[in-house]
Short mmCIF file of C-alpha atoms and ligand atoms in Angstrom, two decimals:
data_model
loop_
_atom_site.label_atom_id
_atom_site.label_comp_id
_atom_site.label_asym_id
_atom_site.label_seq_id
_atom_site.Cartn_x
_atom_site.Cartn_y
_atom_site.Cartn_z
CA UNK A 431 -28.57 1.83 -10.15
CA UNK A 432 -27.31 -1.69 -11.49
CA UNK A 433 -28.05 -4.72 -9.23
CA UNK A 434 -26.33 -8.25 -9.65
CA UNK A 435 -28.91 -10.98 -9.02
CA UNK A 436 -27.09 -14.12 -7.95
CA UNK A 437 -28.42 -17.92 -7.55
CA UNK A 438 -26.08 -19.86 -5.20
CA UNK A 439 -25.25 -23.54 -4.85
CA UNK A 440 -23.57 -24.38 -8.35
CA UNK A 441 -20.37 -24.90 -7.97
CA UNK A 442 -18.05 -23.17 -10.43
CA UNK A 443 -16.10 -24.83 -13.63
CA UNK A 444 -14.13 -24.12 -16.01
CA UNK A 445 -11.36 -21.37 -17.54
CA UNK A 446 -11.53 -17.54 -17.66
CA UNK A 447 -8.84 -15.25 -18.46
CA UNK A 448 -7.84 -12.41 -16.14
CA UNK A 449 -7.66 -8.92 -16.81
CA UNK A 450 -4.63 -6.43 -16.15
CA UNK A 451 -4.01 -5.25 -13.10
CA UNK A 452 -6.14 -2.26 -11.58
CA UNK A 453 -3.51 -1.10 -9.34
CA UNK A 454 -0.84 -1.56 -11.50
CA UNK A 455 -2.31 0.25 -14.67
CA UNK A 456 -3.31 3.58 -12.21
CA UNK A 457 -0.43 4.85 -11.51
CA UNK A 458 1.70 3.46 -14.65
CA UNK A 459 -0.89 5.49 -17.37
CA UNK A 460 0.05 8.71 -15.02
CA UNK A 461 3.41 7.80 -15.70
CA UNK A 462 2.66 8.82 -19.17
CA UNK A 463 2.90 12.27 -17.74
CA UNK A 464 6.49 12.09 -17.06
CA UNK A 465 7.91 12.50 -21.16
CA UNK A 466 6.72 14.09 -24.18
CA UNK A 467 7.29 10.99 -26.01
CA UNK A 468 3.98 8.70 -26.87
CA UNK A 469 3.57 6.26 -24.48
CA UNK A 470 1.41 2.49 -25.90
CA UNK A 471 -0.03 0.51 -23.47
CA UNK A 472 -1.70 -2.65 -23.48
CA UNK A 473 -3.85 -5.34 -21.09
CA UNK A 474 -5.06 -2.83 -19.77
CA UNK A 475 -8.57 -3.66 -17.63
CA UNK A 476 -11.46 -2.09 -19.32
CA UNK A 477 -12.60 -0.67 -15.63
CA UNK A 478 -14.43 2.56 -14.27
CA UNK A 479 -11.26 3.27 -12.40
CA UNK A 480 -9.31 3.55 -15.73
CA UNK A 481 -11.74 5.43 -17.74
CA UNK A 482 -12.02 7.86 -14.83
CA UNK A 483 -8.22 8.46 -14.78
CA UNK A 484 -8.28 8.45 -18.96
CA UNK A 485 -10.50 11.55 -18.24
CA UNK A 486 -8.36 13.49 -15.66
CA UNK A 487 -5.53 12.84 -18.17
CA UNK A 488 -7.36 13.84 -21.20
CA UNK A 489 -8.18 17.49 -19.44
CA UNK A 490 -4.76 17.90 -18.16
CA UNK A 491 -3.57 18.06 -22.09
CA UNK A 492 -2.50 14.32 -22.89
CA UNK A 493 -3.71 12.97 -26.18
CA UNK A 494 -5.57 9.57 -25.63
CA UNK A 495 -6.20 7.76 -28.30
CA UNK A 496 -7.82 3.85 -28.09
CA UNK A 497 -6.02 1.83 -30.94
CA UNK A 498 -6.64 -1.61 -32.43
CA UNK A 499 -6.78 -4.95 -29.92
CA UNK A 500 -7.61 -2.94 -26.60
CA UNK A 501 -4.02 -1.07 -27.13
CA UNK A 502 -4.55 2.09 -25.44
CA UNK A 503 -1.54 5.45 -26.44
CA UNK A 504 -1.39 8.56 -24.50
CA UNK A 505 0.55 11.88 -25.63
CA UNK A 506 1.56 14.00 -23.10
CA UNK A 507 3.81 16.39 -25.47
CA UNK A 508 0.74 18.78 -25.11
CA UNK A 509 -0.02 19.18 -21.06
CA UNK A 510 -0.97 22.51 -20.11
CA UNK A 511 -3.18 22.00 -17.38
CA UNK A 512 -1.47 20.39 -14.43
CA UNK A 513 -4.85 20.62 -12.27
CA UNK A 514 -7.01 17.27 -10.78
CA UNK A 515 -10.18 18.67 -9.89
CA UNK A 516 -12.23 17.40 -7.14
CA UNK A 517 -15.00 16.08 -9.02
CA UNK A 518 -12.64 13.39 -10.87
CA UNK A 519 -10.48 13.06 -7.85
CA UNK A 520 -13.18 12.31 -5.61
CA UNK A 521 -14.60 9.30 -7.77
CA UNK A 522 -11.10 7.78 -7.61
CA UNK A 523 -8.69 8.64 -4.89
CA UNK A 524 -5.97 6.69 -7.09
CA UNK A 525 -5.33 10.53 -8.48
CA UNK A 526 -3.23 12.15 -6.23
CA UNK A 527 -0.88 9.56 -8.33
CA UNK A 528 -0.66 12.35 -10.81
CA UNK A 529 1.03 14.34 -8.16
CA UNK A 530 4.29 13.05 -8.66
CA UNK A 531 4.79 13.52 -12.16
CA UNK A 532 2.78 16.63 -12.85
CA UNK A 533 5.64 17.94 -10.47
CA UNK A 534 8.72 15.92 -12.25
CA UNK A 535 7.68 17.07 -15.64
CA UNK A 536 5.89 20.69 -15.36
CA UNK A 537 7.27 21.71 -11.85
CA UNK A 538 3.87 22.40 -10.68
CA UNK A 539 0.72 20.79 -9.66
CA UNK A 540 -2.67 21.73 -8.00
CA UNK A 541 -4.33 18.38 -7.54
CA UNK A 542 -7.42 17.83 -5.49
CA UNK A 543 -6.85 16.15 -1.59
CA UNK A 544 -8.53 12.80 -2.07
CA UNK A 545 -10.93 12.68 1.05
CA UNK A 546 -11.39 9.65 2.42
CA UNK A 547 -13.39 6.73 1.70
CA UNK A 548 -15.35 3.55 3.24
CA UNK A 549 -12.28 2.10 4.49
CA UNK A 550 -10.55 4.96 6.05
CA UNK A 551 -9.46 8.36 5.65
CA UNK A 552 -6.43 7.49 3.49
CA UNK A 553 -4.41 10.55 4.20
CA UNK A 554 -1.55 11.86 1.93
CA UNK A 555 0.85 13.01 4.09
CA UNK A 556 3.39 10.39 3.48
CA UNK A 557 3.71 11.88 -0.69
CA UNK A 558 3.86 15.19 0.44
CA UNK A 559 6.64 14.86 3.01
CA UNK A 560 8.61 13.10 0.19
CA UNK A 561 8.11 15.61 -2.30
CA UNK A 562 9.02 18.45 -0.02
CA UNK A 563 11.85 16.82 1.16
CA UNK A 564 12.64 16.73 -3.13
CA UNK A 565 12.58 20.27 -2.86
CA UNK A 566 8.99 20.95 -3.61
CA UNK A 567 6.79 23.62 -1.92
CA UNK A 568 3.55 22.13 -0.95
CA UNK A 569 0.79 24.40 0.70
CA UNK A 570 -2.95 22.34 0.97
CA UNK A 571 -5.56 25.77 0.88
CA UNK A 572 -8.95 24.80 0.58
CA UNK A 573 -9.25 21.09 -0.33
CA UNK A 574 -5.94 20.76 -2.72
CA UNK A 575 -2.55 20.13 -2.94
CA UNK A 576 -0.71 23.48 -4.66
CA UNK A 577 2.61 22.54 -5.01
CA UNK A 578 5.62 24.01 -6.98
CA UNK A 579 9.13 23.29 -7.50
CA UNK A 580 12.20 23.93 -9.48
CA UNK A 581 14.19 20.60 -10.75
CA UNK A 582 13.35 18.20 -8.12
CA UNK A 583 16.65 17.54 -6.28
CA UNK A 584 17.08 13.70 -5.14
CA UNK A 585 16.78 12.80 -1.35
CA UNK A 586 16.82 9.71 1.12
CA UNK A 587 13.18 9.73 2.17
CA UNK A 588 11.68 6.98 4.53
CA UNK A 589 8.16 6.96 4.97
CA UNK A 590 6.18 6.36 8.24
CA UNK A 591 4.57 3.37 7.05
CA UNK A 592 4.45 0.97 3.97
CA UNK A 593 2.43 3.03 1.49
CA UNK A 594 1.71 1.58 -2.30
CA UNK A 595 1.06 4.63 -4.12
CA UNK A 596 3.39 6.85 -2.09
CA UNK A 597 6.29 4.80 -3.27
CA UNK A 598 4.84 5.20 -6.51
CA UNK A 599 4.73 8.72 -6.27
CA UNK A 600 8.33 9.17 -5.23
CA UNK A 601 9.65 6.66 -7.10
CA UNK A 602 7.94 8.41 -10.41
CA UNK A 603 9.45 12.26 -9.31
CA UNK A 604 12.58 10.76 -9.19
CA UNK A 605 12.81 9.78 -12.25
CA UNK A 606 13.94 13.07 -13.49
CA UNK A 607 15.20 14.44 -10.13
CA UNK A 608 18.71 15.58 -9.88
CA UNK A 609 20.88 13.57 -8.22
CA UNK A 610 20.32 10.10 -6.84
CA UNK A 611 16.88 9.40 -4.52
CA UNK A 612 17.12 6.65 -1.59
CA UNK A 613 13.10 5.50 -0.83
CA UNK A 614 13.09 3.34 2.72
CA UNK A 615 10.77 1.45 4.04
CA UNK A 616 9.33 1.44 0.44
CA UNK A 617 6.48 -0.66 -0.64
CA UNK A 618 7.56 -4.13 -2.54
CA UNK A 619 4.12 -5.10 -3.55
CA UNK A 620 3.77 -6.35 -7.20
CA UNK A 621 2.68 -3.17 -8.89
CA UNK A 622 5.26 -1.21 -7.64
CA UNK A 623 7.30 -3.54 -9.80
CA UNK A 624 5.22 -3.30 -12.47
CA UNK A 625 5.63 0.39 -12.65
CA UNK A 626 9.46 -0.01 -11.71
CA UNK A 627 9.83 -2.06 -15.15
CA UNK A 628 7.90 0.85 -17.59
CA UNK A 629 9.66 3.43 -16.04
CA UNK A 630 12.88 1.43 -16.91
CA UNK A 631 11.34 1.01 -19.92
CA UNK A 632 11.34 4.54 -20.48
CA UNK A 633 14.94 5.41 -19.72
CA UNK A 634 14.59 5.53 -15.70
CA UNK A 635 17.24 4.14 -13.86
CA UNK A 636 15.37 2.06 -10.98
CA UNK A 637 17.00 -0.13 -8.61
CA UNK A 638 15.65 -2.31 -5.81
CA UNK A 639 12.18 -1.99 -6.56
CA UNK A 640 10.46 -5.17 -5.20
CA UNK A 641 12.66 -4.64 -1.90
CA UNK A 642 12.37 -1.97 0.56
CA UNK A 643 14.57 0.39 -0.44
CA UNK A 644 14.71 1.77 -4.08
CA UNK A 645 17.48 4.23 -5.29
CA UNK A 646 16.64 6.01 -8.49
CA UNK A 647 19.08 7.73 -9.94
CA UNK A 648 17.01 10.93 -12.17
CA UNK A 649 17.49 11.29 -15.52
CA UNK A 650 17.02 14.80 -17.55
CA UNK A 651 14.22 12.99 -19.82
CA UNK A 652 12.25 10.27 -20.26
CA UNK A 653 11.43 8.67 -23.82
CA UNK A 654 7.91 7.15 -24.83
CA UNK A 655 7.42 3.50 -24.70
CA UNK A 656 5.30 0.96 -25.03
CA UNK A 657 4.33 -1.74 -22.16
CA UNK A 658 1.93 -4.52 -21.31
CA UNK A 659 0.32 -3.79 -17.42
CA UNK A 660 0.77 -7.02 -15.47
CA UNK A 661 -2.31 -9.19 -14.36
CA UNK A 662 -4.29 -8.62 -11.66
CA UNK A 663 -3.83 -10.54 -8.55
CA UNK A 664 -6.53 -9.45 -6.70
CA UNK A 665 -9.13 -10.52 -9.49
CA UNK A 666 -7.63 -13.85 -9.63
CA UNK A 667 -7.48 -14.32 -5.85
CA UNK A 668 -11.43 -13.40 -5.85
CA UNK A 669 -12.00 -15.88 -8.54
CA UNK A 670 -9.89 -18.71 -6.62
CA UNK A 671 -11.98 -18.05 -3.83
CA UNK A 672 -15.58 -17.93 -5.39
CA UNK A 673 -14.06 -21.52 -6.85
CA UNK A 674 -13.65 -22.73 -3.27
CA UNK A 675 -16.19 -21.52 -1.72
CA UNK A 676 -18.91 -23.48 -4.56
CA UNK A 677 -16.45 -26.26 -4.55
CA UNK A 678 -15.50 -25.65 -7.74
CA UNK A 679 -12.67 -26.68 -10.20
CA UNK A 680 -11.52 -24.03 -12.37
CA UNK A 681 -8.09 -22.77 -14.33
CA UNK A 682 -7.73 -18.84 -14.62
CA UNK A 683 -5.40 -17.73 -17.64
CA UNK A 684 -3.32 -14.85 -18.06
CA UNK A 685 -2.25 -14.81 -14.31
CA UNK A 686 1.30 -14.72 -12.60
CA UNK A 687 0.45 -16.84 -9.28
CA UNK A 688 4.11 -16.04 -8.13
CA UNK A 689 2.24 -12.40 -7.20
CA UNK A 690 -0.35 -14.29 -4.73
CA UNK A 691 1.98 -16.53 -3.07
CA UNK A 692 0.35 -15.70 0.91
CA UNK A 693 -3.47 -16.11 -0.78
CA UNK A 694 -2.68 -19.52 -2.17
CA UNK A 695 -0.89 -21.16 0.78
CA UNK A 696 -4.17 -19.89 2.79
CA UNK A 697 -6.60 -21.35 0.48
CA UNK A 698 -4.47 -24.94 0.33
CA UNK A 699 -4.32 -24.45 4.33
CA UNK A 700 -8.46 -24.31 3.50
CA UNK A 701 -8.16 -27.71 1.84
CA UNK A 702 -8.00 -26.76 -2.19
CA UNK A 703 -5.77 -28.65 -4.23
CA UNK A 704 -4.27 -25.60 -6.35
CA UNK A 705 -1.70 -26.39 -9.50
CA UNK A 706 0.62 -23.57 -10.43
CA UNK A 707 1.74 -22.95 -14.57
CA UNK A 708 3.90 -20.24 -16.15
CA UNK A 709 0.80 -18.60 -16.15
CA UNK A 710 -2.11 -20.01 -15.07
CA UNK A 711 -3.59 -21.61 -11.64
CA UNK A 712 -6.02 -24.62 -10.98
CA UNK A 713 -7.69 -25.02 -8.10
CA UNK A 714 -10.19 -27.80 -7.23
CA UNK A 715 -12.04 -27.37 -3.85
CA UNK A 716 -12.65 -29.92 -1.43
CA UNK A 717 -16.40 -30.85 -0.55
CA UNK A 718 -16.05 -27.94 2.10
CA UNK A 719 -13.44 -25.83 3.37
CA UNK A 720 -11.48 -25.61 6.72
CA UNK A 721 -11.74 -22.09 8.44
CA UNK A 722 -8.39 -20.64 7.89
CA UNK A 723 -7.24 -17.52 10.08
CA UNK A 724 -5.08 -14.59 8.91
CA UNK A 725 -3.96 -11.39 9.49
CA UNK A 726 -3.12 -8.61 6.69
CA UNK A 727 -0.27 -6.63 5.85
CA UNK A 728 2.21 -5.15 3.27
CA UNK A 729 3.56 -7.24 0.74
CA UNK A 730 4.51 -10.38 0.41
CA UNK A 731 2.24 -10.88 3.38
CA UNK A 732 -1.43 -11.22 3.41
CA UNK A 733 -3.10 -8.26 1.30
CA UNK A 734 -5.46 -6.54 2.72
CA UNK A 735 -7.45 -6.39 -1.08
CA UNK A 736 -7.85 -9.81 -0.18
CA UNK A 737 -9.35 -9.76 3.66
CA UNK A 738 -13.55 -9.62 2.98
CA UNK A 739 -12.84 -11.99 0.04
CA UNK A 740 -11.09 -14.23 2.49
CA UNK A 741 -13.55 -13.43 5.18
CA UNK A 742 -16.93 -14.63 3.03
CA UNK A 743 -15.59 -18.18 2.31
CA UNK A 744 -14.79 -18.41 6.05
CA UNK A 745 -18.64 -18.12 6.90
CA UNK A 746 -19.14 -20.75 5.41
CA UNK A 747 -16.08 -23.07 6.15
CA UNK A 748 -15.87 -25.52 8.83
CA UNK A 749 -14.35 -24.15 12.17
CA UNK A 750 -13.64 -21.12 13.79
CA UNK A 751 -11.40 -18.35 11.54
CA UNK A 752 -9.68 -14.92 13.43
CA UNK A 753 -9.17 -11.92 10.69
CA UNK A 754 -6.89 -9.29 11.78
CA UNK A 755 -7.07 -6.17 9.54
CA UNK A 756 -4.10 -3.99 10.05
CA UNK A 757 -3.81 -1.69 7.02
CA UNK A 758 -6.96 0.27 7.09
CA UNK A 759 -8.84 1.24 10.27
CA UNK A 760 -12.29 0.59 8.47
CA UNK A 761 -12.22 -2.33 6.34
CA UNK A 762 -14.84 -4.38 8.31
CA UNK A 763 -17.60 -2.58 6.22
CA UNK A 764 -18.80 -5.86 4.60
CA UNK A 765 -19.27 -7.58 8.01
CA UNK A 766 -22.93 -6.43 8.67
CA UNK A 767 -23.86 -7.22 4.89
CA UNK A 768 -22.68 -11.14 5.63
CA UNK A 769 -24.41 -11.39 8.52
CA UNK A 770 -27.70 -10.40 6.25
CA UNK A 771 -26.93 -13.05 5.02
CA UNK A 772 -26.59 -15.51 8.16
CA UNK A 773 -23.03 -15.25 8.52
CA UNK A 774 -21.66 -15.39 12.42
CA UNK A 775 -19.08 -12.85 12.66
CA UNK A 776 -18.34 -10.75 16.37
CA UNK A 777 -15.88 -7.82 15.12
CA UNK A 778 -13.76 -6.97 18.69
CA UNK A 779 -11.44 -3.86 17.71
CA UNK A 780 -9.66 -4.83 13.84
CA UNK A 781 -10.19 -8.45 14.47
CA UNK A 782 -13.30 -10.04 13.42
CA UNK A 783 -14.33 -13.59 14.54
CA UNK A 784 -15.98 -15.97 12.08
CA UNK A 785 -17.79 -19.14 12.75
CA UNK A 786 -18.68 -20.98 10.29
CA UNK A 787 -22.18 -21.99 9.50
CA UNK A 788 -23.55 -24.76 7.63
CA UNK A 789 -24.79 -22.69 4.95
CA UNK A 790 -25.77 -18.53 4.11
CA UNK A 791 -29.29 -17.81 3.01
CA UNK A 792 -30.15 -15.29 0.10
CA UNK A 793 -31.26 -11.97 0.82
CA UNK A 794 -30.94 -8.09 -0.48
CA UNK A 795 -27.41 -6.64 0.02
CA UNK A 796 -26.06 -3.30 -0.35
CA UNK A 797 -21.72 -2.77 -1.90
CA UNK A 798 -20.59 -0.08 0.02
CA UNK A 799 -16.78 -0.52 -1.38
CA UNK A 800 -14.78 -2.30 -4.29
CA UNK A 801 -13.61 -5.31 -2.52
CA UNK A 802 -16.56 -5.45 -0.09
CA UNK A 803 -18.71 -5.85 -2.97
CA UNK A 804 -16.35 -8.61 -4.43
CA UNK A 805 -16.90 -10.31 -0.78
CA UNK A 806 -20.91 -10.11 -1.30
CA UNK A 807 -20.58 -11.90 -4.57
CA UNK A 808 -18.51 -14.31 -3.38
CA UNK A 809 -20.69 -15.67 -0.26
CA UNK A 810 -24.22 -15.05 -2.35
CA UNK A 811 -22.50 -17.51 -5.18
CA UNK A 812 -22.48 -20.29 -1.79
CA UNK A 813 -25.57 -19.04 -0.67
CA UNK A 814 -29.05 -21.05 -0.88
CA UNK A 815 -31.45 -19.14 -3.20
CA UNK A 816 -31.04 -15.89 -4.02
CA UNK A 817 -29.36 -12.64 -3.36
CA UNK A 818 -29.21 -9.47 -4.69
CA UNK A 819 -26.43 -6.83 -4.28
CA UNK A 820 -27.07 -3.17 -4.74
CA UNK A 821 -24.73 -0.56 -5.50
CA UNK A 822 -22.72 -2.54 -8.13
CA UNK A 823 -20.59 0.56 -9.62
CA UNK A 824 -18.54 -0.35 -6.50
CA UNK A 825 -17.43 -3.76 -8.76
CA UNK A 826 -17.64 -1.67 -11.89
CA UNK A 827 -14.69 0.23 -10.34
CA UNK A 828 -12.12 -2.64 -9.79
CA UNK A 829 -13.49 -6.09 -11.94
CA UNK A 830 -13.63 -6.18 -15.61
CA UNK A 831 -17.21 -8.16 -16.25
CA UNK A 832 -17.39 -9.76 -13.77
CA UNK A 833 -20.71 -11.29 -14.28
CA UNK A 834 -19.76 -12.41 -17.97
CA UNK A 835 -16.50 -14.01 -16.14
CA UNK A 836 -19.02 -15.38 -13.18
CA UNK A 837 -21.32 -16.90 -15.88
CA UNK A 838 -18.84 -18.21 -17.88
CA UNK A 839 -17.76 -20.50 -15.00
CA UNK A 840 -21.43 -21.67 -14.42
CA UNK A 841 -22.89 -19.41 -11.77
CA UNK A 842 -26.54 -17.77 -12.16
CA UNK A 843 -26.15 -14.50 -12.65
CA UNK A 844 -28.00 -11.86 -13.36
CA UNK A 845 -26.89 -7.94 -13.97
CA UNK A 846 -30.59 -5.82 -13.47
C1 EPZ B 879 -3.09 1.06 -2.46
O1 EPZ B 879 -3.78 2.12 -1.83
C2 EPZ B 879 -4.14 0.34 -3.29
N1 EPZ B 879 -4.68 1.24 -4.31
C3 EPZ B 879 -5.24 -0.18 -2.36
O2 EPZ B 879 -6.16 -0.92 -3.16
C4 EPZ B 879 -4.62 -1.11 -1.33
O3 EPZ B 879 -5.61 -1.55 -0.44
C5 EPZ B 879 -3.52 -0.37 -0.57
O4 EPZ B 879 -2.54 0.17 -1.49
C6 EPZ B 879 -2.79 -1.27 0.41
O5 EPZ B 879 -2.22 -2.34 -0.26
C7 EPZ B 879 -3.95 1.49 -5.41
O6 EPZ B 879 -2.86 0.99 -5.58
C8 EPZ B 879 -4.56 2.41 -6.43
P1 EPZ B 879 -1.39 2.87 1.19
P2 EPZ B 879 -2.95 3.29 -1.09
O7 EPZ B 879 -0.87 4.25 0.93
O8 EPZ B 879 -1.65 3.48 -1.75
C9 EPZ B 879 -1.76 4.99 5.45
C10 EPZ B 879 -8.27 -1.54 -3.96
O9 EPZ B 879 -9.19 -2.12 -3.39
N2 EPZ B 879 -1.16 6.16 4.79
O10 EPZ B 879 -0.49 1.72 0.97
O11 EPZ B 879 -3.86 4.47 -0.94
C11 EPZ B 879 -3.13 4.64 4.90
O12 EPZ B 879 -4.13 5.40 5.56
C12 EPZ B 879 -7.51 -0.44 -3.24
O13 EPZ B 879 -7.86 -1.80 -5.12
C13 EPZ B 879 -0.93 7.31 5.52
O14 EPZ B 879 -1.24 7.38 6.71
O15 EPZ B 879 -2.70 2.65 0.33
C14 EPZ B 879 -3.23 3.17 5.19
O16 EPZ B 879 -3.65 3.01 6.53
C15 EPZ B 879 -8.12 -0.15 -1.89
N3 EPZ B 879 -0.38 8.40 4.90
C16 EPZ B 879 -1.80 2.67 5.03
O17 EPZ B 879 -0.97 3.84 5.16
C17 EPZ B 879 -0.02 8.37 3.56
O18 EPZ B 879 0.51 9.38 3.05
C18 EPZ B 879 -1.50 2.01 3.68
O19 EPZ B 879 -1.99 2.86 2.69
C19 EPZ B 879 -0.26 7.19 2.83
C20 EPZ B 879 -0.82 6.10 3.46
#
């Protein structure tokens, strides 16, 4: 099992370029499902997540084939197994995304429930009272999802809460729905967007994604298409953040900042001087950083994707900071690897209190989730000496090299 060996105290410099977006590229390859036409995409991240899903796609029937420049096409004229097993869907709970369109397109699915994971039991409900309510009939036996339905009729569906890849879901069925589909209290984060624009792209006919309600009018097919996934926010706010925690100066490339709006006006509330481009951010830290408190939530406020980021370059800021975590009921788990590292944090309920101390020490530390790892890296790059996080596949899942990127701005760093 891959370790990362980091040597803090340098502070980071210069440019990288960020990758495409995780969340955005998930559920916009299974969109490939959704027409018979070839479907070219490209930025895509070169992550475990991806490859994982390339694989469920690949034994469902769809052609993948890897072109020239990182240009990825998928051909889904040939999908004859509308089944995600549990041992793929268990690696990457980002599956049941094939739910939608394995319905749209084949009228049946049999897709694998995706369990839980470290930060909560992440239930499904929410995409399987839309679908039904779409007409589908949805039994879970035994650990899946069968589900079956004629043409998928359109319906006003409002969810119980703000979920990102149950509007996806929806919004992907009803695409080729009959009838006109009315999604409230819909998700407006970026990659809902993102996938908004290639199913437009394709012939879908979208409106109000972004807000929180989306009518989609379904259409009786889809076309292939080709489309560039949009970069990745989270990566770049983890990046601005490992810059001002080190009090660093760097520029990251390849980035919308207009997507991280509620990350940036924390970390200028924090004390970094951050310049926006078309496409591009600078930020130069100041000697050290003010604690800065926050509270997560659905989009455009706070992401939660960004909380144990946000959290590690409060133990070390000056102050007092209060995190409130109100999207998942278990996303504290990389509190009691900070403290291993001399970090004072009291966690009362989904609020965690952080002091800030004068400075972390090295030691051994164990991932035990994608972003909780990205939080380990971050306050081991401000730490004195060394430390050395275990577990790594959790980065593997959701950054593209990120110790090439890491040492490319300066830091020691070591993959073992
Ligand atoms: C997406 O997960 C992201 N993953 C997550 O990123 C992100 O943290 C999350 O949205 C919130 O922004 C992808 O896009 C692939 P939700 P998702 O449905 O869609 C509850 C990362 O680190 N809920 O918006 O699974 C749920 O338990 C990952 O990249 C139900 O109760 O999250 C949670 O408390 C982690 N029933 C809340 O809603 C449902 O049917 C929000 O979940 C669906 C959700």
């Amino acid at each position: 099992m891959d370790k990362l060996a980091i040597e803090g105290g340098v502070p980071l410099a210069g440019e990288i370029v960020i990758s495409g977006a995780k969340n955005a590229a998930l559920p916009i390859l299974c969109a490939a499902l959704l027409t018979s036409g070839t479907m070219t995409f490209s930025n895509l991240p070169h992550l475990r997540d991806v490859a994982t899903l390339l694989k469920l796609l690949a034994q469902m029937g769809v052609r993948v084939t890897q072109e020239p420049d990182a240009v990825m096409s998928l051909d889904a004229s040939g999908l004859d197994n509308p089944c995600a097993p549990y041992d793929l869907v268990k690696t990457m709970r980002a599956s049941i995304l094939v739910l939608g369109p394995l319905l749209a397109r084949c009228g049946e699915a049999r897709v694998s429930l995706p369990g839980g994971c470290a930060i909560g039991a992440r239930p499904v409900d929410q995409h399987i009272k839309g679908l039904q309510a779409m007409g589908a009939e949805i039994q879970v036996e035994q650990g899946y999802i069968h589900a079956r339905a004629g043409r998928l009729r359109g319906a006003r569906v409002c969810t119980d809460m703000v979920t990102v890849t149950g509007t996806e879901n929806l919004m992907m069925a009803a695409s080729l729905a009959e009838g006109e589909t009315i999604i409230e209290n819909a998700a407006r984060e970026p990659e809902v967007v993102d996938l908004a624009n290639c199913l437009a792209r394709m012939g879908a006919r979208i409106l109000g994604a972004g807000t929180d309600v989306i009518r989609v009018h379904g259409v009786e097919r889809l076309i292939g298409a080709a489309y560039a996934v949009m970069p990745d926010r989270i990566e770049t706010g983890t990046y601005l953040c490992a810059a001002a925690v080190t009090g660093g100066r760097v520029r990251l490339v390849n980035t919308a900042a207009a997507t991280l709006d509620s990350v940036i006006d924390k970390l200028m509330e924090a004390g970094c001087d951050i310049q926006l481009a078309p496409e591009a951010i600078c930020l130069q830290a100041p000697a050290r950083l003010k604690s800065v408190s926050l509270r997560t939530a659905p989009y455009p406020a706070f992401p939660t994707d960004m909380q144990a980021q946000f959290m590690a370059i409060n133990c070390v800021a000056d102050g007092v900071a209060s995190i409130r975590e109100t999207i998942f009921e278990n996303r504290f788990m990389h509190v009691a690897e900070l403290q291993r590292l001399g970090a004072d944090i009291q966690i009362e309920g989904n609020n965690a209190i952080v002091r800030g101390v004068a400075s972390l020490q090295g030691a051994n530390v164990m991932a035990t989730d994608l972003r909780a790892s990205a939080s380990l890296a971050v306050a081991a790059l401000a730490a004195r000496g060394e430390t050395l996080i275990d577990r790594i596949y959790h980065l593997d899942r959701g950054y593209e090299d990120m110790a090439e990127k890491l040492s490319r701005l300066g830091a020691k760093v070591r993959r073992i």
